[in-house]
PDB file of C-alpha atoms in Angstrom:
ATOM      1  CA  MET M   1     -16.968 -21.865 161.787  1.00  0.00           C
ATOM      2  CA  LEU M   2     -14.596 -23.487 159.858  1.00  0.00           C
ATOM      3  CA  PHE M   3     -11.737 -26.169 161.467  1.00  0.00           C
ATOM      4  CA  HIS M   4      -8.629 -27.853 160.545  1.00  0.00           C
ATOM      5  CA  GLN M   5      -7.723 -31.484 161.094  1.00  0.00           C
ATOM      6  CA  PRO M   6      -3.897 -31.146 161.263  1.00  0.00           C
ATOM      7  CA  ASN M   7      -3.831 -34.919 161.767  1.00  0.00           C
ATOM      8  CA  ASN M   8      -5.320 -35.225 158.109  1.00  0.00           C
ATOM      9  CA  SER M   9      -2.526 -32.780 156.700  1.00  0.00           C
ATOM     10  CA  HIS M  10       0.546 -35.185 156.743  1.00  0.00           C
ATOM     11  CA  GLY M  11       2.523 -37.152 153.898  1.00  0.00           C
ATOM     12  CA  ASN M  12       4.452 -39.919 153.832  1.00  0.00           C
ATOM     13  CA  PHE M  13       1.446 -42.249 152.622  1.00  0.00           C
ATOM     14  CA  ASN M  14      -0.559 -40.955 155.574  1.00  0.00           C
ATOM     15  CA  ASN M  15      -4.090 -42.591 155.365  1.00  0.00           C
ATOM     16  CA  ASN M  16      -7.355 -43.446 157.812  1.00  0.00           C
ATOM     17  CA  ALA M  17     -10.966 -44.564 156.845  1.00  0.00           C
ATOM     18  CA  TYR M  18     -14.099 -45.257 158.624  1.00  0.00           C
ATOM     19  CA  ILE M  19     -17.492 -45.958 158.113  1.00  0.00           C
ATOM     20  CA  TYR M  20     -20.161 -43.109 159.295  1.00  0.00           C
ATOM     21  CA  LYS M  21     -23.842 -43.767 160.113  1.00  0.00           C
ATOM     22  CA  ASN M  22     -25.865 -40.916 161.845  1.00  0.00           C
ATOM     23  CA  LYS M  23     -23.115 -38.238 161.501  1.00  0.00           C
ATOM     24  CA  LYS M  24     -22.876 -34.814 160.943  1.00  0.00           C
ATOM     25  CA  CYS M  25     -19.311 -33.321 160.356  1.00  0.00           C
ATOM     26  CA  GLU M  26     -18.853 -29.572 160.655  1.00  0.00           C
ATOM     27  CA  SER M  27     -17.164 -27.638 157.958  1.00  0.00           C
ATOM     28  CA  HIS M  28     -13.631 -28.320 158.130  1.00  0.00           C
ATOM     29  CA  PHE M  29     -10.550 -28.426 155.976  1.00  0.00           C
ATOM     30  CA  HIS M  30      -6.859 -30.287 155.774  1.00  0.00           C
ATOM     31  CA  GLY M  31      -3.810 -30.991 153.761  1.00  0.00           C
ATOM     32  CA  ASN M  32      -4.616 -34.421 152.079  1.00  0.00           C
ATOM     33  CA  TYR M  33      -7.660 -35.628 150.057  1.00  0.00           C
ATOM     34  CA  GLU M  34     -10.813 -36.958 151.018  1.00  0.00           C
ATOM     35  CA  LEU M  35     -12.915 -39.667 149.441  1.00  0.00           C
ATOM     36  CA  ILE M  36     -16.600 -39.943 150.218  1.00  0.00           C
ATOM     37  CA  TYR M  37     -18.523 -43.063 149.106  1.00  0.00           C
ATOM     38  CA  VAL M  38     -22.337 -43.686 150.120  1.00  0.00           C
ATOM     39  CA  ILE M  39     -22.657 -47.615 150.779  1.00  0.00           C
ATOM     40  CA  GLN M  40     -26.458 -47.039 151.429  1.00  0.00           C
ATOM     41  CA  GLY M  41     -29.030 -44.443 151.691  1.00  0.00           C
ATOM     42  CA  PHE M  42     -27.765 -40.639 151.082  1.00  0.00           C
ATOM     43  CA  ALA M  43     -25.389 -38.220 152.456  1.00  0.00           C
ATOM     44  CA  GLU M  44     -25.507 -34.125 152.060  1.00  0.00           C
ATOM     45  CA  VAL M  45     -22.184 -32.836 151.139  1.00  0.00           C
ATOM     46  CA  ARG M  46     -20.621 -29.543 151.088  1.00  0.00           C
ATOM     47  CA  VAL M  47     -17.497 -28.601 148.792  1.00  0.00           C
ATOM     48  CA  ASN M  48     -16.243 -25.310 149.021  1.00  0.00           C
ATOM     49  CA  THR M  49     -20.035 -23.597 148.821  1.00  0.00           C
ATOM     50  CA  ASN M  50     -21.390 -25.958 146.534  1.00  0.00           C
ATOM     51  CA  THR M  51     -24.494 -28.413 148.434  1.00  0.00           C
ATOM     52  CA  ILE M  52     -24.661 -32.046 146.532  1.00  0.00           C
ATOM     53  CA  THR M  53     -26.486 -34.716 147.305  1.00  0.00           C
ATOM     54  CA  LEU M  54     -24.976 -38.072 147.496  1.00  0.00           C
ATOM     55  CA  TYR M  55     -26.679 -41.315 146.748  1.00  0.00           C
ATOM     56  CA  GLN M  56     -26.007 -44.727 147.048  1.00  0.00           C
ATOM     57  CA  SER M  57     -22.751 -45.867 145.104  1.00  0.00           C
ATOM     58  CA  ASP M  58     -22.272 -42.143 144.545  1.00  0.00           C
ATOM     59  CA  LEU M  59     -18.628 -40.627 145.127  1.00  0.00           C
ATOM     60  CA  ILE M  60     -17.131 -37.435 145.430  1.00  0.00           C
ATOM     61  CA  LEU M  61     -13.124 -36.544 145.969  1.00  0.00           C
ATOM     62  CA  VAL M  62     -12.561 -33.569 147.912  1.00  0.00           C
ATOM     63  CA  PRO M  63      -8.920 -31.911 147.028  1.00  0.00           C
ATOM     64  CA  PRO M  64      -6.184 -30.488 149.588  1.00  0.00           C
ATOM     65  CA  TYR M  65      -7.410 -27.763 151.573  1.00  0.00           C
ATOM     66  CA  CYS M  66     -10.676 -27.491 150.351  1.00  0.00           C
ATOM     67  CA  PRO M  67     -13.457 -26.647 153.017  1.00  0.00           C
ATOM     68  CA  HIS M  68     -16.177 -29.729 153.464  1.00  0.00           C
ATOM     69  CA  SER M  69     -18.700 -30.910 155.318  1.00  0.00           C
ATOM     70  CA  PHE M  70     -21.029 -33.799 155.507  1.00  0.00           C
ATOM     71  CA  ASP M  71     -24.060 -35.000 157.164  1.00  0.00           C
ATOM     72  CA  ILE M  72     -26.157 -38.565 157.092  1.00  0.00           C
ATOM     73  CA  ASP M  73     -28.954 -39.802 159.031  1.00  0.00           C
ATOM     74  CA  ALA M  74     -29.246 -42.823 161.027  1.00  0.00           C
ATOM     75  CA  LYS M  75     -30.548 -45.140 157.645  1.00  0.00           C
ATOM     76  CA  SER M  76     -27.572 -43.992 155.724  1.00  0.00           C
ATOM     77  CA  SER M  77     -23.502 -44.966 155.456  1.00  0.00           C
ATOM     78  CA  ILE M  78     -20.534 -43.790 154.021  1.00  0.00           C
ATOM     79  CA  TRP M  79     -16.696 -44.586 153.556  1.00  0.00           C
ATOM     80  CA  VAL M  80     -14.706 -41.974 154.419  1.00  0.00           C
ATOM     81  CA  GLY M  81     -10.992 -42.555 152.974  1.00  0.00           C
ATOM     82  CA  VAL M  82      -8.712 -39.261 154.049  1.00  0.00           C
ATOM     83  CA  PHE M  83      -5.176 -39.864 152.355  1.00  0.00           C
ATOM     84  CA  SER M  84      -2.172 -38.161 151.198  1.00  0.00           C
ATOM     85  CA  GLU M  85      -1.445 -37.132 147.653  1.00  0.00           C
ATOM     86  CA  ASP M  86       1.439 -39.219 147.344  1.00  0.00           C
ATOM     87  CA  PHE M  87      -0.800 -41.757 147.117  1.00  0.00           C
ATOM     88  CA  ILE M  88      -1.960 -40.261 143.418  1.00  0.00           C
ATOM     89  CA  PRO M  89       1.040 -37.991 142.376  1.00  0.00           C
ATOM     90  CA  ALA M  90       0.109 -38.240 138.450  1.00  0.00           C
ATOM     91  CA  PHE M  91      -3.210 -36.833 139.251  1.00  0.00           C
ATOM     92  CA  SER M  92      -2.517 -34.474 142.458  1.00  0.00           C
ATOM     93  CA  SER M  93       0.385 -32.749 139.934  1.00  0.00           C
ATOM     94  CA  GLU M  94      -2.187 -32.395 137.271  1.00  0.00           C
ATOM     95  CA  HIS M  95      -5.786 -31.656 139.296  1.00  0.00           C
ATOM     96  CA  ARG M  96      -4.743 -30.753 142.719  1.00  0.00           C
ATOM     97  CA  ASN M  97      -6.545 -27.293 142.625  1.00  0.00           C
ATOM     98  CA  GLU M  98      -9.469 -28.367 141.092  1.00  0.00           C
ATOM     99  CA  SER M  99     -13.255 -29.462 142.547  1.00  0.00           C
ATOM    100  CA  PHE M 100     -14.839 -32.386 140.728  1.00  0.00           C
ATOM    101  CA  SER M 101     -18.706 -33.287 140.730  1.00  0.00           C
ATOM    102  CA  LYS M 102     -20.264 -36.357 142.339  1.00  0.00           C
ATOM    103  CA  PHE M 103     -19.593 -39.593 140.125  1.00  0.00           C
ATOM    104  CA  LYS M 104     -19.980 -43.070 140.010  1.00  0.00           C
ATOM    105  CA  CYS M 105     -17.534 -45.869 139.224  1.00  0.00           C
ATOM    106  CA  SER M 106     -18.110 -48.706 136.644  1.00  0.00           C
ATOM    107  CA  GLN M 107     -19.750 -51.727 138.291  1.00  0.00           C
ATOM    108  CA  LYS M 108     -16.569 -53.562 137.813  1.00  0.00           C
ATOM    109  CA  SER M 109     -14.453 -51.243 139.284  1.00  0.00           C
ATOM    110  CA  GLU M 110     -17.049 -50.528 142.368  1.00  0.00           C
ATOM    111  CA  GLU M 111     -17.185 -54.458 142.597  1.00  0.00           C
ATOM    112  CA  THR M 112     -13.257 -54.483 143.140  1.00  0.00           C
ATOM    113  CA  LEU M 113     -13.175 -50.878 145.449  1.00  0.00           C
ATOM    114  CA  LYS M 114     -15.205 -52.861 147.886  1.00  0.00           C
ATOM    115  CA  ASP M 115     -12.943 -55.726 147.853  1.00  0.00           C
ATOM    116  CA  ILE M 116      -9.845 -53.868 148.488  1.00  0.00           C
ATOM    117  CA  LEU M 117     -10.662 -50.159 149.859  1.00  0.00           C
ATOM    118  CA  PHE M 118     -14.374 -49.671 150.743  1.00  0.00           C
ATOM    119  CA  HIS M 119     -13.914 -50.842 154.395  1.00  0.00           C
ATOM    120  CA  GLU M 120     -12.371 -50.310 157.879  1.00  0.00           C
ATOM    121  CA  ASN M 121     -10.117 -53.333 157.753  1.00  0.00           C
ATOM    122  CA  HIS M 122      -6.170 -52.889 157.118  1.00  0.00           C
ATOM    123  CA  ILE M 123      -5.349 -52.469 153.800  1.00  0.00           C
ATOM    124  CA  ASP M 124      -1.896 -53.054 152.161  1.00  0.00           C
ATOM    125  CA  LYS M 125      -0.317 -49.490 151.047  1.00  0.00           C
ATOM    126  CA  TYR M 126       0.236 -51.219 147.544  1.00  0.00           C
ATOM    127  CA  LEU M 127      -3.438 -52.354 147.086  1.00  0.00           C
ATOM    128  CA  MET M 128      -4.389 -48.839 148.320  1.00  0.00           C
ATOM    129  CA  ILE M 129      -2.547 -46.994 145.747  1.00  0.00           C
ATOM    130  CA  ALA M 130      -4.161 -49.355 142.927  1.00  0.00           C
ATOM    131  CA  GLY M 131      -7.536 -48.388 144.795  1.00  0.00           C
ATOM    132  CA  PHE M 132      -7.303 -44.619 144.618  1.00  0.00           C
ATOM    133  CA  ASN M 133      -5.526 -44.688 141.446  1.00  0.00           C
ATOM    134  CA  ILE M 134      -9.146 -46.611 140.052  1.00  0.00           C
ATOM    135  CA  VAL M 135     -10.784 -44.101 141.418  1.00  0.00           C
ATOM    136  CA  CYS M 136      -8.984 -41.114 139.964  1.00  0.00           C
ATOM    137  CA  SER M 137      -9.268 -42.477 136.770  1.00  0.00           C
ATOM    138  CA  GLU M 138     -12.890 -43.232 136.794  1.00  0.00           C
ATOM    139  CA  LEU M 139     -13.597 -39.716 137.776  1.00  0.00           C
ATOM    140  CA  LEU M 140     -11.698 -38.465 135.238  1.00  0.00           C
ATOM    141  CA  CYS M 141     -14.034 -40.333 132.702  1.00  0.00           C
ATOM    142  CA  ASN M 142     -17.242 -39.777 134.757  1.00  0.00           C
ATOM    143  CA  ALA M 143     -16.834 -36.467 136.514  1.00  0.00           C
ATOM    144  CA  THR M 144     -16.918 -32.485 135.589  1.00  0.00           C
ATOM    145  CA  VAL M 145     -14.784 -29.768 137.071  1.00  0.00           C
ATOM    146  CA  MET M 146     -17.126 -27.617 139.881  1.00  0.00           C
ATOM    147  CA  SER M 147     -16.857 -23.664 139.677  1.00  0.00           C
ATOM    148  CA  VAL M 148     -15.664 -22.119 142.752  1.00  0.00           C
ATOM    149  CA  ASP M 149     -17.512 -18.633 143.756  1.00  0.00           C
ATOM    150  CA  GLN M 150     -14.926 -15.852 145.304  1.00  0.00           C
ATOM    151  CA  ASP M 151     -15.910 -16.757 148.249  1.00  0.00           C
ATOM    152  CA  GLY M 152     -14.362 -20.444 148.106  1.00  0.00           C
ATOM    153  CA  LYS M 153     -11.522 -19.192 146.339  1.00  0.00           C
ATOM    154  CA  PHE M 154     -10.763 -16.770 149.065  1.00  0.00           C
ATOM    155  CA  ILE M 155     -11.122 -19.528 151.665  1.00  0.00           C
ATOM    156  CA  LYS M 156      -8.618 -21.797 150.295  1.00  0.00           C
ATOM    157  CA  GLU M 157      -6.268 -18.967 149.854  1.00  0.00           C
ATOM    158  CA  VAL M 158      -6.633 -17.846 153.227  1.00  0.00           C
ATOM    159  CA  VAL M 159      -6.417 -21.766 155.335  1.00  0.00           C
ATOM    160  CA  SER M 160      -3.692 -22.344 152.729  1.00  0.00           C
ATOM    161  CA  PHE M 161      -1.510 -19.277 153.350  1.00  0.00           C
ATOM    162  CA  ILE M 162      -1.796 -19.488 157.455  1.00  0.00           C
ATOM    163  CA  SER M 163      -1.589 -23.506 157.430  1.00  0.00           C
ATOM    164  CA  ALA M 164       2.077 -22.646 155.476  1.00  0.00           C
ATOM    165  CA  ASN M 165       3.190 -19.921 158.129  1.00  0.00           C
ATOM    166  CA  LEU M 166       1.503 -20.387 161.584  1.00  0.00           C
ATOM    167  CA  ASN M 167       5.289 -19.705 163.065  1.00  0.00           C
ATOM    168  CA  SER M 168       5.335 -16.332 161.553  1.00  0.00           C
ATOM    169  CA  ASP M 169       4.056 -13.217 162.756  1.00  0.00           C
ATOM    170  CA  LEU M 170       0.689 -13.108 161.326  1.00  0.00           C
ATOM    171  CA  THR M 171      -1.806 -10.320 161.318  1.00  0.00           C
ATOM    172  CA  MET M 172      -4.829  -9.928 158.870  1.00  0.00           C
ATOM    173  CA  ALA M 173      -2.400  -6.833 157.258  1.00  0.00           C
ATOM    174  CA  MET M 174       0.343  -9.213 156.940  1.00  0.00           C
ATOM    175  CA  VAL M 175      -2.151 -11.908 155.140  1.00  0.00           C
ATOM    176  CA  ALA M 176      -3.808  -9.429 153.021  1.00  0.00           C
ATOM    177  CA  LYS M 177      -0.916  -8.484 151.487  1.00  0.00           C
ATOM    178  CA  ASN M 178       1.167 -11.497 150.850  1.00  0.00           C
ATOM    179  CA  LEU M 179      -2.237 -12.531 149.169  1.00  0.00           C
ATOM    180  CA  ASN M 180      -2.410  -9.097 147.284  1.00  0.00           C
ATOM    181  CA  TYR M 181      -5.581  -8.155 148.628  1.00  0.00           C
ATOM    182  CA  GLU M 182      -6.382  -4.242 149.800  1.00  0.00           C
ATOM    183  CA  TYR M 183      -6.570  -4.334 153.748  1.00  0.00           C
ATOM    184  CA  HIS M 184     -10.572  -3.376 153.729  1.00  0.00           C
ATOM    185  CA  TYR M 185     -11.442  -5.734 150.971  1.00  0.00           C
ATOM    186  CA  PHE M 186      -9.605  -8.771 152.629  1.00  0.00           C
ATOM    187  CA  SER M 187     -11.199  -7.362 156.072  1.00  0.00           C
ATOM    188  CA  THR M 188     -14.648  -7.371 154.698  1.00  0.00           C
ATOM    189  CA  LEU M 189     -14.526 -10.547 152.937  1.00  0.00           C
ATOM    190  CA  PHE M 190     -12.734 -12.557 155.550  1.00  0.00           C
ATOM    191  CA  ASN M 191     -15.443 -11.549 157.891  1.00  0.00           C
ATOM    192  CA  LYS M 192     -18.514 -12.647 155.739  1.00  0.00           C
ATOM    193  CA  CYS M 193     -16.664 -16.240 154.956  1.00  0.00           C
ATOM    194  CA  PHE M 194     -15.441 -17.032 158.207  1.00  0.00           C
ATOM    195  CA  ASN M 195     -17.780 -15.248 160.290  1.00  0.00           C
ATOM    196  CA  LEU M 196     -14.708 -15.717 163.275  1.00  0.00           C
ATOM    197  CA  ASN M 197     -12.094 -13.100 164.882  1.00  0.00           C
ATOM    198  CA  PHE M 198      -8.874 -13.179 162.926  1.00  0.00           C
ATOM    199  CA  LYS M 199      -6.830 -13.255 165.915  1.00  0.00           C
ATOM    200  CA  LYS M 200      -9.159 -16.500 167.124  1.00  0.00           C
ATOM    201  CA  ILE M 201      -9.010 -18.373 163.990  1.00  0.00           C
ATOM    202  CA  ILE M 202      -4.874 -18.119 163.953  1.00  0.00           C
ATOM    203  CA  ASN M 203      -5.106 -19.207 167.768  1.00  0.00           C
ATOM    204  CA  TYR M 204      -7.478 -22.153 166.791  1.00  0.00           C
ATOM    205  CA  PHE M 205      -4.730 -23.521 163.967  1.00  0.00           C
ATOM    206  CA  ARG M 206      -1.831 -23.004 166.044  1.00  0.00           C
ATOM    207  CA  TYR M 207      -3.753 -24.911 168.567  1.00  0.00           C
ATOM    208  CA  ASP M 208      -4.789 -27.836 166.312  1.00  0.00           C
ATOM    209  CA  TYR M 209      -0.999 -28.039 165.062  1.00  0.00           C
ATOM    210  CA  ALA M 210       0.074 -27.910 168.699  1.00  0.00           C
ATOM    211  CA  CYS M 211      -2.201 -30.758 169.556  1.00  0.00           C
ATOM    212  CA  MET M 212      -0.867 -32.833 166.941  1.00  0.00           C
ATOM    213  CA  LEU M 213       3.116 -32.188 167.665  1.00  0.00           C
ATOM    214  CA  LEU M 214       2.400 -32.979 171.366  1.00  0.00           C
ATOM    215  CA  ARG M 215       0.786 -36.517 170.359  1.00  0.00           C
ATOM    216  CA  ASP M 216       3.062 -37.869 167.847  1.00  0.00           C
ATOM    217  CA  SER M 217       6.534 -35.891 168.601  1.00  0.00           C
ATOM    218  CA  SER M 218       8.786 -36.141 171.670  1.00  0.00           C
ATOM    219  CA  LYS M 219       9.358 -32.528 171.142  1.00  0.00           C
ATOM    220  CA  SER M 220       9.702 -30.250 174.343  1.00  0.00           C
ATOM    221  CA  ILE M 221       6.786 -27.761 175.312  1.00  0.00           C
ATOM    222  CA  SER M 222       9.157 -24.791 174.711  1.00  0.00           C
ATOM    223  CA  SER M 223      10.097 -25.619 170.959  1.00  0.00           C
ATOM    224  CA  ILE M 224       6.200 -26.617 169.961  1.00  0.00           C
ATOM    225  CA  ALA M 225       5.319 -23.538 171.319  1.00  0.00           C
ATOM    226  CA  SER M 226       7.950 -21.766 168.861  1.00  0.00           C
ATOM    227  CA  GLU M 227       7.431 -24.115 165.739  1.00  0.00           C
ATOM    228  CA  CYS M 228       3.239 -23.264 165.934  1.00  0.00           C
ATOM    229  CA  GLY M 229       4.044 -19.403 166.698  1.00  0.00           C
ATOM    230  CA  PHE M 230       2.915 -18.884 170.122  1.00  0.00           C
ATOM    231  CA  GLY M 231       5.822 -16.650 170.693  1.00  0.00           C
ATOM    232  CA  SER M 232       6.228 -17.910 174.275  1.00  0.00           C
ATOM    233  CA  VAL M 233       5.791 -20.858 176.504  1.00  0.00           C
ATOM    234  CA  ARG M 234       3.681 -18.574 178.905  1.00  0.00           C
ATOM    235  CA  ASN M 235       1.242 -17.700 176.187  1.00  0.00           C
ATOM    236  CA  PHE M 236       1.086 -20.965 174.512  1.00  0.00           C
ATOM    237  CA  ASN M 237       0.083 -22.134 178.015  1.00  0.00           C
ATOM    238  CA  ARG M 238      -2.860 -19.444 177.823  1.00  0.00           C
ATOM    239  CA  ILE M 239      -4.351 -19.748 174.985  1.00  0.00           C
ATOM    240  CA  PHE M 240      -4.204 -23.646 175.032  1.00  0.00           C
ATOM    241  CA  LYS M 241      -5.831 -24.120 178.609  1.00  0.00           C
ATOM    242  CA  ALA M 242      -8.281 -21.892 177.373  1.00  0.00           C
ATOM    243  CA  LEU M 243      -9.220 -23.887 174.723  1.00  0.00           C
ATOM    244  CA  SER M 244      -9.237 -27.367 176.172  1.00  0.00           C
ATOM    245  CA  ASN M 245      -9.214 -26.915 180.093  1.00  0.00           C
ATOM    246  CA  GLN M 246      -5.796 -28.125 180.298  1.00  0.00           C
ATOM    247  CA  THR M 247      -1.900 -27.280 180.379  1.00  0.00           C
ATOM    248  CA  PRO M 248      -0.274 -28.673 176.993  1.00  0.00           C
ATOM    249  CA  ARG M 249       2.071 -30.865 179.424  1.00  0.00           C
ATOM    250  CA  ASP M 250      -1.352 -32.296 180.820  1.00  0.00           C
ATOM    251  CA  PHE M 251      -2.768 -32.841 177.209  1.00  0.00           C
ATOM    252  CA  GLN M 252       0.701 -34.454 176.204  1.00  0.00           C
ATOM    253  CA  LYS M 253       0.593 -36.769 179.326  1.00  0.00           C
ATOM    254  CA  ASN M 254      -3.168 -37.812 178.560  1.00  0.00           C
ATOM    255  CA  THR M 255      -2.809 -40.649 175.730  1.00  0.00           C
ATOM    256  CA  ASP M 256      -6.560 -40.868 175.647  1.00  0.00           C
ATOM    257  CA  VAL M 257      -7.141 -37.317 174.343  1.00  0.00           C
ATOM    258  CA  LYS M 258      -7.870 -37.392 170.415  1.00  0.00           C
ATOM    259  CA  ILE M 259      -7.836 -34.630 168.305  1.00  0.00           C
TER     260      ILE M 259
END
C-alpha cells in the first residue's frame, strides 16, 4: 500500500534529516525532494517501479510525488534528507519530473557534504542551499535519467491530482475524466497499481492532511473538516476515529502524536 507524508510536503524551506539503521520504510510519497546517502553497508531502494541497490557513498535523489521506499539491515546506515524545492529552484524548474539513477560524488564534494549536510545536527539554511546544489551538480555530471514505466507515470499522475484536490468531490469517474482516461481502463489500472479501494485511499489522503493541520495550525475542527474534503464534522469524526481510534479533537490535544 502506498501512503502519503503530508508533513514532508511543505514549501518555504521545509526540511528534515535523519540517520537510519535496521529500518524498512514502506512505499510512500510527498511533495518535497528526498535525498538518500549510504554511510555504510547497502540499502535496497525502490523508486517508482525501479529497484536499486545503493552501496557505501552512493546517493539517489527522489523527485516530488514519486513513490519510493527503502530497506536497510542492522549493519548498514543511511542519511535521509527531505527538503522543499525552494532549496534548488533552478534544478527543480528544469528537472522536477525526472527520476535519476544512483550516483557518486567526487571525493572532494563528498567530504564537503559530510561536513555540511550528511548528519543530524542543525544546519544553517544557506549551507543547506549550498549542499543541495552541490548534490544537483554532481547528479547532472554522474547520473542518468531513469525510464519510468506506465504504472509509475500513472501513480504519479493520480497522487498529484488527488493531493491538489482533496477538498473537491473526488470520485473515480471525476479523477479519470480530469486525467483524460477512459473510466474502465482507469479503474483497472488503479486497482493494479494501488491494490486499495478508491474511497479508502481518498480517506487516507484526507486523514493525513487533517493530521498535519490539527498538529500545525490553530484552525477549528469544522474548518479543517471542510479544507480536507470530509464534507461535515460528523463525517470527519467518523473517518478519523476509524483510522486512529481517537477523535480529531483528542488528536489535537495529544502533543505526543506524531505523523
